[in-house]
PDB file of C-alpha atoms in Angstrom:
ATOM      1  CA  UNK B   1      39.117-101.080 -48.269  1.00  0.00           C
ATOM      2  CA  UNK B   2      41.318-103.305 -47.980  1.00  0.00           C
ATOM      3  CA  UNK B   3      40.999-106.072 -50.250  1.00  0.00           C
ATOM      4  CA  UNK B   4      42.217-109.467 -50.873  1.00  0.00           C
ATOM      5  CA  UNK B   5      40.953-111.269 -53.086  1.00  0.00           C
ATOM      6  CA  UNK B   6      41.035-116.066 -53.567  1.00  0.00           C
ATOM      7  CA  UNK B   7      41.134-117.750 -57.104  1.00  0.00           C
ATOM      8  CA  UNK B   8      40.533-120.819 -57.437  1.00  0.00           C
ATOM      9  CA  UNK B   9      40.386-121.482 -60.729  1.00  0.00           C
ATOM     10  CA  UNK B  10      43.141-121.902 -63.850  1.00  0.00           C
ATOM     11  CA  UNK B  11      43.223-118.802 -66.979  1.00  0.00           C
ATOM     12  CA  UNK B  12      40.531-119.170 -69.783  1.00  0.00           C
ATOM     13  CA  UNK B  13      38.342-122.276 -69.135  1.00  0.00           C
ATOM     14  CA  UNK B  14      36.534-120.113 -67.177  1.00  0.00           C
ATOM     15  CA  UNK B  15      36.072-116.689 -66.754  1.00  0.00           C
ATOM     16  CA  UNK B  16      36.898-116.599 -62.843  1.00  0.00           C
ATOM     17  CA  UNK B  17      40.043-115.329 -64.059  1.00  0.00           C
ATOM     18  CA  UNK B  18      39.224-112.556 -66.036  1.00  0.00           C
ATOM     19  CA  UNK B  19      36.326-111.630 -62.903  1.00  0.00           C
ATOM     20  CA  UNK B  20      39.198-111.359 -60.809  1.00  0.00           C
ATOM     21  CA  UNK B  21      41.027-109.010 -62.238  1.00  0.00           C
ATOM     22  CA  UNK B  22      38.082-106.871 -63.791  1.00  0.00           C
ATOM     23  CA  UNK B  23      37.383-106.365 -60.476  1.00  0.00           C
ATOM     24  CA  UNK B  24      40.409-105.413 -58.910  1.00  0.00           C
ATOM     25  CA  UNK B  25      40.727-102.660 -61.818  1.00  0.00           C
ATOM     26  CA  UNK B  26      37.620-100.763 -60.698  1.00  0.00           C
ATOM     27  CA  UNK B  27      38.728-101.392 -57.437  1.00  0.00           C
ATOM     28  CA  UNK B  28      41.582-100.009 -57.798  1.00  0.00           C
ATOM     29  CA  UNK B  29      39.930 -97.323 -59.390  1.00  0.00           C
ATOM     30  CA  UNK B  30      37.665 -96.423 -56.984  1.00  0.00           C
ATOM     31  CA  UNK B  31      40.549 -96.032 -54.743  1.00  0.00           C
ATOM     32  CA  UNK B  32      41.085 -98.712 -52.418  1.00  0.00           C
ATOM     33  CA  UNK B  33      43.246-101.631 -51.923  1.00  0.00           C
ATOM     34  CA  UNK B  34      44.473-105.220 -52.956  1.00  0.00           C
ATOM     35  CA  UNK B  35      46.125-106.894 -49.990  1.00  0.00           C
ATOM     36  CA  UNK B  36      46.311-109.980 -52.261  1.00  0.00           C
ATOM     37  CA  UNK B  37      45.800-112.592 -54.820  1.00  0.00           C
ATOM     38  CA  UNK B  38      45.846-115.402 -53.654  1.00  0.00           C
ATOM     39  CA  UNK B  39      46.019-117.931 -56.251  1.00  0.00           C
ATOM     40  CA  UNK B  40      44.598-122.414 -54.741  1.00  0.00           C
ATOM     41  CA  UNK B  41      43.090-124.342 -56.437  1.00  0.00           C
ATOM     42  CA  UNK B  42      44.054-125.210 -60.280  1.00  0.00           C
ATOM     43  CA  UNK B  43      43.756-121.379 -59.499  1.00  0.00           C
ATOM     44  CA  UNK B  44      47.691-122.218 -59.479  1.00  0.00           C
ATOM     45  CA  UNK B  45      47.646-122.114 -62.971  1.00  0.00           C
ATOM     46  CA  UNK B  46      47.066-118.170 -63.861  1.00  0.00           C
ATOM     47  CA  UNK B  47      50.402-117.358 -63.799  1.00  0.00           C
ATOM     48  CA  UNK B  48      52.552-119.936 -65.172  1.00  0.00           C
ATOM     49  CA  UNK B  49      55.151-118.443 -67.863  1.00  0.00           C
ATOM     50  CA  UNK B  50      55.139-121.228 -70.615  1.00  0.00           C
ATOM     51  CA  UNK B  51      50.926-119.291 -71.331  1.00  0.00           C
ATOM     52  CA  UNK B  52      51.353-118.011 -74.545  1.00  0.00           C
ATOM     53  CA  UNK B  53      47.678-117.389 -76.389  1.00  0.00           C
ATOM     54  CA  UNK B  54      46.626-116.276 -79.831  1.00  0.00           C
ATOM     55  CA  UNK B  55      47.951-112.643 -79.763  1.00  0.00           C
ATOM     56  CA  UNK B  56      44.441-111.162 -81.079  1.00  0.00           C
ATOM     57  CA  UNK B  57      43.701-111.676 -76.582  1.00  0.00           C
ATOM     58  CA  UNK B  58      44.164-111.011 -73.456  1.00  0.00           C
ATOM     59  CA  UNK B  59      47.218-112.068 -72.113  1.00  0.00           C
ATOM     60  CA  UNK B  60      46.294-113.445 -68.713  1.00  0.00           C
ATOM     61  CA  UNK B  61      49.533-114.989 -67.106  1.00  0.00           C
ATOM     62  CA  UNK B  62      50.844-111.434 -68.479  1.00  0.00           C
ATOM     63  CA  UNK B  63      48.148-109.304 -66.492  1.00  0.00           C
ATOM     64  CA  UNK B  64      48.272-110.818 -62.999  1.00  0.00           C
ATOM     65  CA  UNK B  65      52.937-110.059 -63.875  1.00  0.00           C
ATOM     66  CA  UNK B  66      51.989-106.265 -64.439  1.00  0.00           C
ATOM     67  CA  UNK B  67      49.672-106.169 -61.164  1.00  0.00           C
ATOM     68  CA  UNK B  68      52.193-107.747 -59.440  1.00  0.00           C
ATOM     69  CA  UNK B  69      55.047-105.693 -60.493  1.00  0.00           C
ATOM     70  CA  UNK B  70      52.415-102.671 -59.357  1.00  0.00           C
ATOM     71  CA  UNK B  71      52.725-103.894 -56.487  1.00  0.00           C
ATOM     72  CA  UNK B  72      50.043-105.908 -55.355  1.00  0.00           C
ATOM     73  CA  UNK B  73      50.999-109.344 -53.750  1.00  0.00           C
ATOM     74  CA  UNK B  74      50.163-112.465 -55.995  1.00  0.00           C
ATOM     75  CA  UNK B  75      50.826-116.312 -54.235  1.00  0.00           C
ATOM     76  CA  UNK B  76      50.790-119.218 -55.017  1.00  0.00           C
ATOM     77  CA  UNK B  77      49.664-122.236 -52.755  1.00  0.00           C
ATOM     78  CA  UNK B  78      52.696-123.654 -52.792  1.00  0.00           C
ATOM     79  CA  UNK B  79      50.401-127.679 -51.675  1.00  0.00           C
ATOM     80  CA  UNK B  80      47.913-126.993 -54.556  1.00  0.00           C
ATOM     81  CA  UNK B  81      50.953-125.897 -56.557  1.00  0.00           C
ATOM     82  CA  UNK B  82      53.012-128.747 -56.166  1.00  0.00           C
ATOM     83  CA  UNK B  83      50.125-131.151 -57.548  1.00  0.00           C
ATOM     84  CA  UNK B  84      50.337-129.679 -60.069  1.00  0.00           C
ATOM     85  CA  UNK B  85      53.601-128.685 -60.984  1.00  0.00           C
ATOM     86  CA  UNK B  86      53.551-125.153 -61.139  1.00  0.00           C
ATOM     87  CA  UNK B  87      57.475-125.086 -59.936  1.00  0.00           C
ATOM     88  CA  UNK B  88      59.100-121.383 -59.182  1.00  0.00           C
ATOM     89  CA  UNK B  89      60.551-121.525 -62.651  1.00  0.00           C
ATOM     90  CA  UNK B  90      57.200-121.448 -64.140  1.00  0.00           C
ATOM     91  CA  UNK B  91      56.284-118.645 -62.242  1.00  0.00           C
ATOM     92  CA  UNK B  92      56.309-115.167 -64.133  1.00  0.00           C
ATOM     93  CA  UNK B  93      57.546-112.277 -62.936  1.00  0.00           C
ATOM     94  CA  UNK B  94      56.496-110.734 -59.801  1.00  0.00           C
ATOM     95  CA  UNK B  95      54.661-113.256 -58.248  1.00  0.00           C
ATOM     96  CA  UNK B  96      55.814-115.525 -55.679  1.00  0.00           C
ATOM     97  CA  UNK B  97      54.532-119.117 -54.106  1.00  0.00           C
ATOM     98  CA  UNK B  98      54.160-119.540 -50.234  1.00  0.00           C
ATOM     99  CA  UNK B  99      52.243-120.946 -48.254  1.00  0.00           C
ATOM    100  CA  UNK B 100      48.691-121.181 -47.435  1.00  0.00           C
ATOM    101  CA  UNK B 101      49.718-118.722 -44.257  1.00  0.00           C
ATOM    102  CA  UNK B 102      49.371-116.455 -46.004  1.00  0.00           C
ATOM    103  CA  UNK B 103      45.780-116.785 -47.042  1.00  0.00           C
ATOM    104  CA  UNK B 104      44.963-116.772 -43.694  1.00  0.00           C
ATOM    105  CA  UNK B 105      47.167-113.340 -42.854  1.00  0.00           C
ATOM    106  CA  UNK B 106      46.325-111.692 -45.832  1.00  0.00           C
ATOM    107  CA  UNK B 107      41.969-112.979 -45.075  1.00  0.00           C
ATOM    108  CA  UNK B 108      43.393-110.951 -40.800  1.00  0.00           C
ATOM    109  CA  UNK B 109      44.948-107.769 -42.866  1.00  0.00           C
ATOM    110  CA  UNK B 110      42.100-107.212 -45.262  1.00  0.00           C
ATOM    111  CA  UNK B 111      39.191-105.968 -44.766  1.00  0.00           C
ATOM    112  CA  UNK B 112      37.101-107.943 -47.858  1.00  0.00           C
ATOM    113  CA  UNK B 113      37.185-111.523 -49.229  1.00  0.00           C
ATOM    114  CA  UNK B 114      36.473-111.857 -51.886  1.00  0.00           C
ATOM    115  CA  UNK B 115      36.032-115.397 -54.071  1.00  0.00           C
ATOM    116  CA  UNK B 116      35.698-116.331 -57.640  1.00  0.00           C
ATOM    117  CA  UNK B 117      36.188-119.777 -59.382  1.00  0.00           C
ATOM    118  CA  UNK B 118      33.697-122.146 -58.217  1.00  0.00           C
TER     119      UNK B 118
ATOM    120  CA  UNK W   1      44.250-105.585 -36.608  1.00  0.00           C
ATOM    121  CA  UNK W   2      43.135-108.079 -33.941  1.00  0.00           C
ATOM    122  CA  UNK W   3      44.068-111.919 -35.006  1.00  0.00           C
ATOM    123  CA  UNK W   4      40.310-112.677 -33.489  1.00  0.00           C
ATOM    124  CA  UNK W   5      39.517-112.327 -36.311  1.00  0.00           C
ATOM    125  CA  UNK W   6      35.603-114.617 -37.705  1.00  0.00           C
ATOM    126  CA  UNK W   7      36.634-115.970 -40.592  1.00  0.00           C
ATOM    127  CA  UNK W   8      33.547-119.180 -41.996  1.00  0.00           C
ATOM    128  CA  UNK W   9      35.072-121.584 -44.277  1.00  0.00           C
ATOM    129  CA  UNK W  10      31.697-123.154 -46.680  1.00  0.00           C
ATOM    130  CA  UNK W  11      32.429-126.055 -48.325  1.00  0.00           C
ATOM    131  CA  UNK W  12      30.170-127.240 -50.448  1.00  0.00           C
ATOM    132  CA  UNK W  13      31.130-129.460 -53.370  1.00  0.00           C
ATOM    133  CA  UNK W  14      30.583-133.777 -53.064  1.00  0.00           C
ATOM    134  CA  UNK W  15      33.997-135.029 -51.237  1.00  0.00           C
ATOM    135  CA  UNK W  16      34.705-137.532 -54.441  1.00  0.00           C
ATOM    136  CA  UNK W  17      35.202-137.028 -58.449  1.00  0.00           C
ATOM    137  CA  UNK W  18      37.432-133.528 -57.762  1.00  0.00           C
ATOM    138  CA  UNK W  19      40.218-132.241 -55.438  1.00  0.00           C
ATOM    139  CA  UNK W  20      37.957-129.568 -53.418  1.00  0.00           C
ATOM    140  CA  UNK W  21      36.949-130.980 -50.815  1.00  0.00           C
ATOM    141  CA  UNK W  22      40.641-132.407 -49.692  1.00  0.00           C
ATOM    142  CA  UNK W  23      42.379-129.320 -50.764  1.00  0.00           C
ATOM    143  CA  UNK W  24      39.415-127.601 -48.624  1.00  0.00           C
ATOM    144  CA  UNK W  25      40.474-129.814 -45.660  1.00  0.00           C
ATOM    145  CA  UNK W  26      43.702-127.773 -45.498  1.00  0.00           C
ATOM    146  CA  UNK W  27      43.365-124.493 -45.766  1.00  0.00           C
ATOM    147  CA  UNK W  28      41.320-125.762 -42.578  1.00  0.00           C
ATOM    148  CA  UNK W  29      44.463-126.661 -41.349  1.00  0.00           C
ATOM    149  CA  UNK W  30      46.545-123.578 -41.461  1.00  0.00           C
ATOM    150  CA  UNK W  31      43.640-120.908 -41.052  1.00  0.00           C
ATOM    151  CA  UNK W  32      42.728-123.169 -38.021  1.00  0.00           C
ATOM    152  CA  UNK W  33      46.576-122.618 -36.546  1.00  0.00           C
ATOM    153  CA  UNK W  34      46.917-119.198 -37.190  1.00  0.00           C
ATOM    154  CA  UNK W  35      44.190-118.260 -34.366  1.00  0.00           C
ATOM    155  CA  UNK W  36      41.791-117.200 -35.917  1.00  0.00           C
ATOM    156  CA  UNK W  37      37.391-117.768 -35.136  1.00  0.00           C
ATOM    157  CA  UNK W  38      37.666-120.599 -37.139  1.00  0.00           C
ATOM    158  CA  UNK W  39      34.007-122.701 -38.559  1.00  0.00           C
ATOM    159  CA  UNK W  40      33.354-124.980 -41.321  1.00  0.00           C
ATOM    160  CA  UNK W  41      30.397-125.290 -42.479  1.00  0.00           C
ATOM    161  CA  UNK W  42      28.707-129.074 -45.583  1.00  0.00           C
ATOM    162  CA  UNK W  43      26.520-127.527 -47.279  1.00  0.00           C
ATOM    163  CA  UNK W  44      25.151-129.152 -50.580  1.00  0.00           C
ATOM    164  CA  UNK W  45      26.460-132.255 -51.694  1.00  0.00           C
ATOM    165  CA  UNK W  46      29.864-131.668 -49.556  1.00  0.00           C
ATOM    166  CA  UNK W  47      27.395-133.260 -46.932  1.00  0.00           C
ATOM    167  CA  UNK W  48      28.328-135.766 -48.164  1.00  0.00           C
ATOM    168  CA  UNK W  49      32.052-135.947 -46.790  1.00  0.00           C
ATOM    169  CA  UNK W  50      30.910-136.349 -43.760  1.00  0.00           C
ATOM    170  CA  UNK W  51      29.442-139.850 -43.921  1.00  0.00           C
ATOM    171  CA  UNK W  52      31.568-142.524 -42.160  1.00  0.00           C
ATOM    172  CA  UNK W  53      32.822-145.474 -43.603  1.00  0.00           C
ATOM    173  CA  UNK W  54      34.680-144.078 -46.815  1.00  0.00           C
ATOM    174  CA  UNK W  55      36.907-145.653 -49.004  1.00  0.00           C
ATOM    175  CA  UNK W  56      39.083-144.446 -51.196  1.00  0.00           C
ATOM    176  CA  UNK W  57      41.455-146.556 -52.020  1.00  0.00           C
ATOM    177  CA  UNK W  58      40.160-148.725 -54.266  1.00  0.00           C
ATOM    178  CA  UNK W  59      40.253-145.523 -56.446  1.00  0.00           C
ATOM    179  CA  UNK W  60      44.134-145.234 -56.180  1.00  0.00           C
ATOM    180  CA  UNK W  61      42.919-141.279 -54.191  1.00  0.00           C
ATOM    181  CA  UNK W  62      45.062-140.514 -51.145  1.00  0.00           C
ATOM    182  CA  UNK W  63      41.718-139.360 -49.912  1.00  0.00           C
ATOM    183  CA  UNK W  64      40.876-138.201 -46.268  1.00  0.00           C
ATOM    184  CA  UNK W  65      39.245-139.840 -44.068  1.00  0.00           C
ATOM    185  CA  UNK W  66      42.484-139.894 -41.406  1.00  0.00           C
ATOM    186  CA  UNK W  67      42.591-135.903 -41.941  1.00  0.00           C
ATOM    187  CA  UNK W  68      37.700-134.869 -40.962  1.00  0.00           C
ATOM    188  CA  UNK W  69      39.263-137.908 -38.085  1.00  0.00           C
ATOM    189  CA  UNK W  70      40.764-135.468 -36.794  1.00  0.00           C
ATOM    190  CA  UNK W  71      39.704-131.621 -37.688  1.00  0.00           C
ATOM    191  CA  UNK W  72      39.078-131.076 -33.196  1.00  0.00           C
ATOM    192  CA  UNK W  73      42.763-131.849 -32.918  1.00  0.00           C
ATOM    193  CA  UNK W  74      44.148-129.464 -34.860  1.00  0.00           C
ATOM    194  CA  UNK W  75      41.730-126.732 -33.610  1.00  0.00           C
ATOM    195  CA  UNK W  76      39.344-126.802 -36.123  1.00  0.00           C
ATOM    196  CA  UNK W  77      36.470-127.358 -33.374  1.00  0.00           C
ATOM    197  CA  UNK W  78      33.421-125.641 -35.281  1.00  0.00           C
ATOM    198  CA  UNK W  79      32.681-128.067 -37.507  1.00  0.00           C
ATOM    199  CA  UNK W  80      28.348-127.644 -38.856  1.00  0.00           C
ATOM    200  CA  UNK W  81      26.279-129.298 -41.635  1.00  0.00           C
ATOM    201  CA  UNK W  82      23.462-127.772 -43.063  1.00  0.00           C
ATOM    202  CA  UNK W  83      20.519-130.443 -41.248  1.00  0.00           C
ATOM    203  CA  UNK W  84      18.920-129.319 -45.720  1.00  0.00           C
ATOM    204  CA  UNK W  85      21.640-130.203 -47.639  1.00  0.00           C
ATOM    205  CA  UNK W  86      21.799-134.026 -45.458  1.00  0.00           C
ATOM    206  CA  UNK W  87      17.555-133.613 -45.960  1.00  0.00           C
ATOM    207  CA  UNK W  88      17.638-133.575 -49.135  1.00  0.00           C
ATOM    208  CA  UNK W  89      20.560-136.341 -49.860  1.00  0.00           C
ATOM    209  CA  UNK W  90      18.883-139.233 -46.918  1.00  0.00           C
ATOM    210  CA  UNK W  91      21.550-138.582 -44.825  1.00  0.00           C
ATOM    211  CA  UNK W  92      20.738-137.980 -40.888  1.00  0.00           C
ATOM    212  CA  UNK W  93      22.669-137.539 -37.772  1.00  0.00           C
ATOM    213  CA  UNK W  94      24.116-141.147 -37.305  1.00  0.00           C
ATOM    214  CA  UNK W  95      25.312-141.311 -40.972  1.00  0.00           C
ATOM    215  CA  UNK W  96      28.468-138.631 -39.470  1.00  0.00           C
ATOM    216  CA  UNK W  97      32.059-139.784 -39.191  1.00  0.00           C
ATOM    217  CA  UNK W  98      33.926-138.347 -35.838  1.00  0.00           C
ATOM    218  CA  UNK W  99      36.371-135.915 -35.737  1.00  0.00           C
ATOM    219  CA  UNK W 100      38.116-135.946 -33.322  1.00  0.00           C
ATOM    220  CA  UNK W 101      38.020-135.391 -29.271  1.00  0.00           C
ATOM    221  CA  UNK W 102      36.625-133.615 -26.700  1.00  0.00           C
ATOM    222  CA  UNK W 103      39.355-132.814 -24.801  1.00  0.00           C
ATOM    223  CA  UNK W 104      38.015-132.136 -21.906  1.00  0.00           C
ATOM    224  CA  UNK W 105      35.543-135.409 -22.298  1.00  0.00           C
ATOM    225  CA  UNK W 106      37.356-137.581 -23.692  1.00  0.00           C
ATOM    226  CA  UNK W 107      34.250-137.558 -25.886  1.00  0.00           C
ATOM    227  CA  UNK W 108      34.424-138.005 -30.076  1.00  0.00           C
ATOM    228  CA  UNK W 109      33.062-135.384 -30.577  1.00  0.00           C
ATOM    229  CA  UNK W 110      30.219-135.642 -34.550  1.00  0.00           C
ATOM    230  CA  UNK W 111      29.466-132.456 -36.827  1.00  0.00           C
ATOM    231  CA  UNK W 112      26.987-129.921 -36.044  1.00  0.00           C
ATOM    232  CA  UNK W 113      23.753-130.062 -36.758  1.00  0.00           C
ATOM    233  CA  UNK W 114      22.335-126.777 -37.674  1.00  0.00           C
ATOM    234  CA  UNK W 115      19.271-125.114 -40.005  1.00  0.00           C
ATOM    235  CA  UNK W 116      19.771-123.448 -42.568  1.00  0.00           C
ATOM    236  CA  UNK W 117      18.858-119.999 -40.315  1.00  0.00           C
ATOM    237  CA  UNK W 118      21.530-120.439 -37.937  1.00  0.00           C
ATOM    238  CA  UNK W 119      23.725-120.588 -40.179  1.00  0.00           C
ATOM    239  CA  UNK W 120      22.437-117.570 -41.727  1.00  0.00           C
ATOM    240  CA  UNK W 121      23.170-115.635 -38.711  1.00  0.00           C
ATOM    241  CA  UNK W 122      26.533-116.784 -38.385  1.00  0.00           C
ATOM    242  CA  UNK W 123      27.053-116.289 -41.489  1.00  0.00           C
ATOM    243  CA  UNK W 124      26.464-112.394 -40.558  1.00  0.00           C
ATOM    244  CA  UNK W 125      28.563-113.070 -37.270  1.00  0.00           C
ATOM    245  CA  UNK W 126      31.867-113.373 -40.225  1.00  0.00           C
ATOM    246  CA  UNK W 127      34.347-110.903 -41.014  1.00  0.00           C
ATOM    247  CA  UNK W 128      35.729-113.396 -43.279  1.00  0.00           C
ATOM    248  CA  UNK W 129      33.544-116.351 -45.487  1.00  0.00           C
ATOM    249  CA  UNK W 130      36.125-118.345 -47.662  1.00  0.00           C
ATOM    250  CA  UNK W 131      33.980-120.524 -49.972  1.00  0.00           C
ATOM    251  CA  UNK W 132      35.184-123.162 -51.809  1.00  0.00           C
TER     252      UNK W 132
END
């Protein structure tokens, strides 16, 4: 099955980013394909390259970057990003800024959309 | 895959004090422009977003009322409100804003009030639900 993940919350403050990442790991292990991850609302903060958590904790931004390196399209909404100062230079590698149209395309091309964050 | 996917956007949050409704409307406009069969449902505190006479200027916030008034003009035509959510908040159909003009009759259009059961049935028809 093809899945798209829509993530609406920022990192650490809530569990949404972790839950989304865990779902993606489990789905891929079960043989499903992730069509894309779309970051909206405060979700755009998840791929801030300046994130530098304590070493004994998970590195949320790097996790999304690694997922991108594995070929999953991780997209930051430009409208949400501009409001929050998330410019291109701030993104971790293997992620990209694009428009809400990318979300529309992902929805069209997926069997399921899974939304995380309130 | 067909480009006439049935997509529903649910809006559930109160209109002020957070950006959720504002950014949800931005999603509506874009999804509608992709030619999908879009329906939009306002549930819970989000029904307040459709109450007329709101003005956020004193808050120093741009707000979204102009966008709400242009939903139909931007092809967001199936706009529904949950009847129970309205009743719980003492809102009636009279309180609702106009969301644009009917192309054929040129009459002002309001969101359509639906029972929860009808919304449930609509949800079951969807290919995707974008829950905002």
